[in-house]
XYZ file of C-alpha atoms in Angstrom:
235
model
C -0.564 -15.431 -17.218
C 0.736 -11.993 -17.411
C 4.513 -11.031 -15.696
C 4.652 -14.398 -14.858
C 1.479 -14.424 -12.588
C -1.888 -15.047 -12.803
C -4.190 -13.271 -14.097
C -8.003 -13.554 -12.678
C -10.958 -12.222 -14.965
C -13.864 -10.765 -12.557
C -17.485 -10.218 -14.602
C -19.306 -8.076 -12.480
C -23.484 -8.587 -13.736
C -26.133 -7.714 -11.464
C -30.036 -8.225 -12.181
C -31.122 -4.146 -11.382
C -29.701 -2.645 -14.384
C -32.543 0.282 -14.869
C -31.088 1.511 -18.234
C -32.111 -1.592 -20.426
C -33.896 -4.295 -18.068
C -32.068 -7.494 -17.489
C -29.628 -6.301 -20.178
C -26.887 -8.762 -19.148
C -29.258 -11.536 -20.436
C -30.309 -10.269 -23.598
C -29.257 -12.202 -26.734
C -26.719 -10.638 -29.484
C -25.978 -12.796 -32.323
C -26.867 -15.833 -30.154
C -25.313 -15.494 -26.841
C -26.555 -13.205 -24.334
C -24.129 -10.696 -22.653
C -23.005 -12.691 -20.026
C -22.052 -15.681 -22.210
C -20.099 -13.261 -24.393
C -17.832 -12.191 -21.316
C -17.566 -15.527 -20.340
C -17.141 -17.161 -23.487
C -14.128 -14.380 -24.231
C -12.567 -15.141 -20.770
C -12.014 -18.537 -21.005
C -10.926 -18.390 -25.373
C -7.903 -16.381 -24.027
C -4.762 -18.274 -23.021
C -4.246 -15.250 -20.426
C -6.462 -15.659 -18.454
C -5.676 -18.189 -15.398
C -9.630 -17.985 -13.794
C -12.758 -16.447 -14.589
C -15.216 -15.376 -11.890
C -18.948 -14.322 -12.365
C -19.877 -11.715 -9.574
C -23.768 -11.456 -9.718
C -27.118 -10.611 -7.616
C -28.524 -12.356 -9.476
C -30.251 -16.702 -9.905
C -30.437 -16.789 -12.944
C -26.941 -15.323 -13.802
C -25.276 -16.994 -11.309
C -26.932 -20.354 -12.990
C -25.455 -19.325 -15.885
C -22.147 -18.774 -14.527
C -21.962 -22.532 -12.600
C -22.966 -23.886 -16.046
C -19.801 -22.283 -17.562
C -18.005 -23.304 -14.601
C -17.561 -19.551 -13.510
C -19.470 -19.013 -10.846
C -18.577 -17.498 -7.274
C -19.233 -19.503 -4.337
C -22.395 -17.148 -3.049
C -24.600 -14.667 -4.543
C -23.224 -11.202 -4.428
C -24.824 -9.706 -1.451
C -27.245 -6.404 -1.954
C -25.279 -4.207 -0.709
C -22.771 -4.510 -3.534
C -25.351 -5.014 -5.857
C -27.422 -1.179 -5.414
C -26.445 1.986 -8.456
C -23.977 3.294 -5.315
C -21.688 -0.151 -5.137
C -18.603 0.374 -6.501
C -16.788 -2.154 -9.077
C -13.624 -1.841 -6.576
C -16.058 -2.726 -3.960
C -17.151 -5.587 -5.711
C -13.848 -7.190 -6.606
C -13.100 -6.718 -2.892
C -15.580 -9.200 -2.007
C -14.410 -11.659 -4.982
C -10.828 -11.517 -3.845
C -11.692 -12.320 -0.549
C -14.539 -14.862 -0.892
C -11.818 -16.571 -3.615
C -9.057 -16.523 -1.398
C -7.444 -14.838 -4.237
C -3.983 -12.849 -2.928
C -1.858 -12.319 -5.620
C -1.122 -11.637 -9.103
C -2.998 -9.115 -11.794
C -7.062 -9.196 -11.986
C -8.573 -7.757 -15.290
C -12.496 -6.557 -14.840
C -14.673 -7.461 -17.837
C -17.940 -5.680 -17.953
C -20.085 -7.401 -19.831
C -21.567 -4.381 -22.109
C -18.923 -4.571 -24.205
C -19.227 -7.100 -26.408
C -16.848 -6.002 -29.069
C -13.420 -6.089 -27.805
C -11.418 -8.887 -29.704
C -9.038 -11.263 -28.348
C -6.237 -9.197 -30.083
C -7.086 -6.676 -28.117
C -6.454 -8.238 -24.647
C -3.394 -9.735 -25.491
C -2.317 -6.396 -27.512
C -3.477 -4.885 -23.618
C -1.697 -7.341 -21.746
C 1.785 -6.718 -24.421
C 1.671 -3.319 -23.509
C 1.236 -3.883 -19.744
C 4.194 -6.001 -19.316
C 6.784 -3.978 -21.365
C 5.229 -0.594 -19.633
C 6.465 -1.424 -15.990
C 3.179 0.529 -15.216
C 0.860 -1.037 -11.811
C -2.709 -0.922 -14.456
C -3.869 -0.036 -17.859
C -7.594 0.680 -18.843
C -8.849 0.897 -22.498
C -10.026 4.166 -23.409
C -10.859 5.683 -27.058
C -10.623 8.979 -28.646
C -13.782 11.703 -28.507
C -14.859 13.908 -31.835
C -17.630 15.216 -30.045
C -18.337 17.512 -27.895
C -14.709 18.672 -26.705
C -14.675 19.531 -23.060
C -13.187 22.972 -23.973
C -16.137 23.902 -25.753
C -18.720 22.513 -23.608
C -20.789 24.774 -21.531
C -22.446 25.321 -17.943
C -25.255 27.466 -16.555
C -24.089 30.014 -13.577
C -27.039 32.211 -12.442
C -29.293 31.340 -15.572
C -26.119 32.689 -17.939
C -23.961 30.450 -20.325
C -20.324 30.541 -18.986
C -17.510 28.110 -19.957
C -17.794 24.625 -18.740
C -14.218 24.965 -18.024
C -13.517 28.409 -16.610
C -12.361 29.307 -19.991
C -13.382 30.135 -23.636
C -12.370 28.032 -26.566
C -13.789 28.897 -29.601
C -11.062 28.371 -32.224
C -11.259 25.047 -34.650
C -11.074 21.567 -32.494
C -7.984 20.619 -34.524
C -5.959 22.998 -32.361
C -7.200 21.752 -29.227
C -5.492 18.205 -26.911
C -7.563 15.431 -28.118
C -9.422 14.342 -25.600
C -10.501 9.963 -24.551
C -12.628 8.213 -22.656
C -12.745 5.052 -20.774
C -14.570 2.926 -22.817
C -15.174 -0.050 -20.554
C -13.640 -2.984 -22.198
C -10.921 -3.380 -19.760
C -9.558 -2.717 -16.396
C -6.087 -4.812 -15.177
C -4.182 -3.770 -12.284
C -1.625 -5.818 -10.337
C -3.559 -6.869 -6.881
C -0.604 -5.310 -4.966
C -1.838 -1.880 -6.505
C -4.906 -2.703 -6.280
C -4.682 -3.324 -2.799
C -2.853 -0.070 -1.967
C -5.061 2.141 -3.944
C -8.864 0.528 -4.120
C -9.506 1.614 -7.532
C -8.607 0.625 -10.994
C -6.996 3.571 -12.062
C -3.559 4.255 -9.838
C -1.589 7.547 -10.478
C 0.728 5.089 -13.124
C -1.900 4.122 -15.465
C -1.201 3.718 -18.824
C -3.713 3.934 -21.591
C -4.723 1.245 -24.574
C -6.411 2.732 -27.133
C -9.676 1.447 -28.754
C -11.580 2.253 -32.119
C -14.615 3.965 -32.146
C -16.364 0.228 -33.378
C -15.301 -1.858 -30.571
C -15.433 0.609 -27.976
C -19.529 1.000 -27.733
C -20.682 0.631 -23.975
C -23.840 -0.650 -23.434
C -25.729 1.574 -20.824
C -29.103 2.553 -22.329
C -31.624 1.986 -25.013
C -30.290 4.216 -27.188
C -26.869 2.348 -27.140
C -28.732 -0.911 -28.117
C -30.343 0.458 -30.771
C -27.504 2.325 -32.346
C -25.314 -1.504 -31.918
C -28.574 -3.220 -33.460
C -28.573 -1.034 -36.430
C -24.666 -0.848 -36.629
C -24.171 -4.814 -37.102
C -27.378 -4.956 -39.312
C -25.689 -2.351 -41.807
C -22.255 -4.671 -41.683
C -19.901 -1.634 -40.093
C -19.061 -3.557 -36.490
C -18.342 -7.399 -36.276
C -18.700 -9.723 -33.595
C -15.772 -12.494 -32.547
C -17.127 -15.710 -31.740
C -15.356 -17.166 -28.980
């Protein structure tokens, strides 16, 4: 529970991933993806109910054997590139008859948050007052500042405006890093997105903060846990 209410857990998964094939079924250290997410979910004494929202049989299968599963398949039309996570946890909400309390999205590519981390998350959400608070981590590299565009085949400032002193004297800059979304359902509600005018942030390390989206971010994680410099919790 979290303020007193419950919190629900939605895993969004769908089969089409194009970036790495059936990626949300693909084995790390044992336990693909989806078991990961679902395996955190229901370790963590915060989370009231975990729901699987997938496209997808064999998923789903997966899901009902973990006692996760949504009633129905997610229908195509939340399951294209252009379908929207808000859109998504619309349709949980309402196919779960789920009206109040916080919900906390999960993506399954990011199998190296820690259970410290979500109730560190979930700490710093209650004290905060705040309606949400998404996980982001800081960027090194490449500082929007300094990054550049092309205007009528000429480099110009990606910014509308030159910065091209040391990065130590420019705002440090994050990103959302994926590991976690929570917003109180009566924001969510009002707003249809995860990220209300009152979000706070939770910062992440660099080492459990690595999305999984392509190839390229497998095979840096593959070679990362091989060398011993980012763990995995078993749940």
């Amino acid at each position: 529970m979290i303020r007193g209410e419950n919190l629900t857990a939605i895993i969004p998964v769908r089969g089409g991933s194009k970036g790495i094939p059936r990626k949300n079924l693909l084995p790390v250290a044992g336990f693909s993806l989806l078991e990961r997410a679902i395996r955190f979910a229901k370790a963590s004494p915060r989370i009231d109910r975990t729901i699987v929202s997938t496209d997808d049989a064999e998923m789903h299968e997966i899901a009902k054997c973990y006692g996760v599963n949504s009633p129905t398949l997610r229908p195509g039309h939340l399951a294209t590139d252009s379908a929207t996570t808000a859109a998504v946890a619309e349709h949980v909400l309402a196919e779960c008859g789920i009206t109040g309390g916080c919900i906390l999205i999960l993506q399954a590519t990011s199998p190296f948050r820690t259970r410290a981390d979500l109730e560190e998350l979930c700490a710093s959400y209650e004290k905060s007052g705040a309606e949400a608070i998404v996980s982001v981590t800081a960027i090194d590299e490449p500082r929007p500042e300094k990054m550049k565009r092309i205007v009528g085949g000429r480099v110009v400032p990606y910014m509308g405006e030159s910065h091209e002193g040391p990065r130590q004297f420019l705002p440090q800059p994050y990103k959302l890093n994926g590991a976690f979304y929570l917003i109180s359902l009566q924001a969510f509600r009002r707003e249809n997105r995860f990220l209300p005018p009152n979000t706070i942030p939770f910062e992440m390390p660099e080492e459990r903060s690595h999305n999984l989206d392509s190839m390229t971010d497998w095979k840096v994680m593959e070679a990362m846990i091989a060398a011993g410099h980012w763990g995995l919790e078993e749940n």
